mmCIF file of C-alpha atoms in Angstrom:
data_model
loop_
_atom_site.group_PDB
_atom_site.id
_atom_site.type_symbol
_atom_site.label_atom_id
_atom_site.label_comp_id
_atom_site.label_asym_id
_atom_site.label_seq_id
_atom_site.Cartn_x
_atom_site.Cartn_y
_atom_site.Cartn_z
ATOM 1 C CA MET J 1 105.024 74.757 109.185
ATOM 2 C CA ASN J 2 102.386 73.815 106.787
ATOM 3 C CA GLY J 3 103.248 75.449 103.497
ATOM 4 C CA LEU J 4 101.183 76.153 100.613
ATOM 5 C CA ALA J 5 101.258 73.242 98.057
ATOM 6 C CA ASP J 6 102.005 74.261 94.281
ATOM 7 C CA ALA J 7 98.493 73.114 93.317
ATOM 8 C CA ASP J 8 96.975 75.822 95.714
ATOM 9 C CA SER J 9 99.342 78.580 94.501
ATOM 10 C CA ARG J 10 99.626 80.622 91.282
ATOM 11 C CA THR J 11 103.453 80.183 91.360
ATOM 12 C CA SER J 12 105.650 77.279 92.410
ATOM 13 C CA TYR J 13 108.555 76.484 94.651
ATOM 14 C CA GLU J 14 110.684 75.988 91.407
ATOM 15 C CA ALA J 15 109.513 79.407 89.940
ATOM 16 C CA VAL J 16 110.306 81.284 93.265
ATOM 17 C CA THR J 17 113.817 79.596 93.587
ATOM 18 C CA SER J 18 114.768 79.737 89.987
ATOM 19 C CA GLY J 19 116.251 82.569 87.722
ATOM 20 C CA GLY J 20 119.169 83.384 90.046
ATOM 21 C CA PHE J 21 117.113 83.767 93.143
ATOM 22 C CA HIS J 22 119.068 82.193 96.077
ATOM 23 C CA THR J 23 117.871 81.461 99.460
ATOM 24 C CA GLU J 24 119.164 79.362 102.380
ATOM 25 C CA LEU J 25 115.372 78.812 103.611
ATOM 26 C CA SER J 26 114.184 75.488 103.498
ATOM 27 C CA GLU J 27 111.427 74.217 100.968
ATOM 28 C CA ALA J 28 108.869 74.372 103.726
ATOM 29 C CA GLU J 29 109.824 77.827 104.740
ATOM 30 C CA VAL J 30 109.760 79.139 101.263
ATOM 31 C CA ARG J 31 106.139 77.690 100.836
ATOM 32 C CA GLU J 32 105.104 79.540 104.029
ATOM 33 C CA TYR J 33 106.071 82.888 102.223
ATOM 34 C CA MET J 34 104.102 81.524 99.025
ATOM 35 C CA ASP J 35 101.237 81.167 101.325
ATOM 36 C CA ASP J 36 101.591 84.730 102.532
ATOM 37 C CA ALA J 37 101.923 86.046 98.933
ATOM 38 C CA ASN J 38 98.900 83.935 97.800
ATOM 39 C CA MET J 39 96.971 85.491 100.361
ATOM 40 C CA GLU J 40 98.015 89.086 99.640
ATOM 41 C CA VAL J 41 97.153 88.445 95.906
ATOM 42 C CA ASP J 42 93.836 86.660 96.527
ATOM 43 C CA ASP J 43 92.744 89.619 99.033
ATOM 44 C CA ARG J 44 94.050 92.609 96.944
ATOM 45 C CA LEU J 45 94.228 91.687 93.226
ATOM 46 C CA LYS J 46 92.279 88.821 92.400
ATOM 47 C CA ASN J 47 89.206 90.473 90.947
ATOM 48 C CA ARG J 48 90.647 93.516 89.671
ATOM 49 C CA GLY J 49 91.029 92.202 86.074
ATOM 50 C CA LEU J 50 94.765 91.187 85.966
ATOM 51 C CA SER J 51 95.546 87.966 84.067
ATOM 52 C CA ASP J 52 96.263 84.642 85.674
ATOM 53 C CA ARG J 53 99.826 84.841 84.119
ATOM 54 C CA ARG J 54 100.289 88.445 85.771
ATOM 55 C CA LEU J 55 98.951 87.408 89.039
ATOM 56 C CA ALA J 56 101.424 84.278 89.154
ATOM 57 C CA LYS J 57 104.222 86.877 88.481
ATOM 58 C CA ILE J 58 103.213 89.114 91.252
ATOM 59 C CA GLU J 59 102.782 86.096 93.564
ATOM 60 C CA ARG J 60 106.326 85.042 92.801
ATOM 61 C CA GLU J 61 107.863 88.345 93.269
ATOM 62 C CA LEU J 62 105.877 88.997 96.655
ATOM 63 C CA THR J 63 107.197 85.531 97.666
ATOM 64 C CA ARG J 64 110.743 86.704 97.000
ATOM 65 C CA HIS J 65 110.251 90.029 98.590
ATOM 66 C CA PHE J 66 108.666 88.636 101.695
ATOM 67 C CA ILE J 67 111.983 86.482 102.065
ATOM 68 C CA LYS J 68 114.421 89.311 101.257
ATOM 69 C CA PHE J 69 112.585 91.689 103.432
ATOM 70 C CA LEU J 70 111.454 89.754 106.392
ATOM 71 C CA VAL J 71 114.223 87.178 107.072
ATOM 72 C CA ASP J 72 117.214 88.603 108.786
ATOM 73 C CA ASP J 73 119.754 86.296 107.293
ATOM 74 C CA GLU J 74 118.234 86.967 103.691
ATOM 75 C CA ARG J 75 117.811 90.554 103.626
ATOM 76 C CA GLN J 76 118.947 92.448 100.452
ATOM 77 C CA VAL J 77 121.804 94.886 100.757
ATOM 78 C CA GLN J 78 120.584 98.451 99.943
ATOM 79 C CA SER J 79 123.966 100.189 100.138
ATOM 80 C CA GLU J 80 127.590 99.199 100.934
ATOM 81 C CA ASP J 81 130.792 101.139 101.806
ATOM 82 C CA ILE J 82 134.162 99.365 100.933
ATOM 83 C CA GLY J 83 136.137 100.757 103.553
ATOM 84 C CA PRO J 84 135.692 100.411 106.466
ATOM 85 C CA VAL J 85 133.161 97.809 105.385
ATOM 86 C CA SER J 86 129.599 99.010 106.096
ATOM 87 C CA PHE J 87 126.296 97.407 104.849
ATOM 88 C CA ASP J 88 122.709 98.564 104.973
ATOM 89 C CA TYR J 89 119.905 96.215 104.338
ATOM 90 C CA ALA J 90 116.337 96.033 103.539
ATOM 91 C CA GLY J 91 114.046 95.118 106.446
ATOM 92 C CA ALA J 92 110.878 94.964 108.118
ATOM 93 C CA LEU J 93 111.295 98.361 109.908
ATOM 94 C CA SER J 94 112.072 100.051 106.630
ATOM 95 C CA ALA J 95 109.687 102.821 105.599
ATOM 96 C CA GLU J 96 110.380 101.807 102.082
ATOM 97 C CA GLY J 97 108.012 98.871 102.091
ATOM 98 C CA LEU J 98 107.771 97.127 98.739
ATOM 99 C CA LYS J 99 110.407 99.578 97.317
ATOM 100 C CA ALA J 100 112.995 98.170 99.677
ATOM 101 C CA THR J 101 113.722 95.265 97.528
ATOM 102 C CA THR J 102 114.091 94.660 93.706
ATOM 103 C CA HIS J 103 111.604 91.862 93.969
ATOM 104 C CA GLY J 104 108.942 94.297 95.733
ATOM 105 C CA GLN J 105 109.612 96.963 93.068
ATOM 106 C CA GLN J 106 108.960 94.262 90.351
ATOM 107 C CA ALA J 107 105.651 93.230 92.126
ATOM 108 C CA VAL J 108 104.523 96.886 91.983
ATOM 109 C CA GLU J 109 105.721 97.031 88.301
ATOM 110 C CA TYR J 110 103.662 93.981 87.475
ATOM 111 C CA ASP J 111 100.492 95.398 89.291
ATOM 112 C CA THR J 112 98.934 97.557 86.553
ATOM 113 C CA THR J 113 95.921 98.564 88.908
ATOM 114 C CA ASP J 114 98.233 100.398 91.235
ATOM 115 C CA THR J 115 96.823 98.498 94.313
ATOM 116 C CA LEU J 116 100.394 97.818 95.555
ATOM 117 C CA GLY J 117 102.069 100.849 94.643
ATOM 118 C CA PRO J 118 102.285 104.295 96.404
ATOM 119 C CA ASP J 119 98.871 105.227 95.091
ATOM 120 C CA GLY J 120 97.337 102.105 96.398
ATOM 121 C CA GLY J 121 98.786 102.199 99.732
ATOM 122 C CA ASP J 122 101.970 100.074 100.261
ATOM 123 C CA PHE J 123 100.871 97.387 102.525
ATOM 124 C CA TRP J 124 104.442 96.692 103.777
ATOM 125 C CA SER J 125 105.275 100.259 104.694
ATOM 126 C CA VAL J 126 106.187 99.774 108.338
ATOM 127 C CA THR J 127 107.949 102.375 110.643
ATOM 128 C CA ALA J 128 109.795 101.727 113.856
#
């Protein structure tokens, strides 16, 4: 993998992996998702009048969303039953898209242009 260097990103590896966010992925793997988030922010939000600070937060949350949405072992639990144990996870085949994880929801919230939200077309809505 050839991940994004912090200097090429609005966020940093440290920012992505701080604040209680936990992942078992290697730094190189996290940087690959940082690159994906950077590309999405550049393509969809860069010239829409959002501040660099806001874009950095969106990029951080998109990175976290990608990890919790796309990586099988990292998926966020959406619901659980205690007995007999049952878990439902957010995942790439969820029609929920960015709404499937708390990080995706936060990215949509930070996007005051509504480009990432339901009115702008949730780019991670995928159906089986």
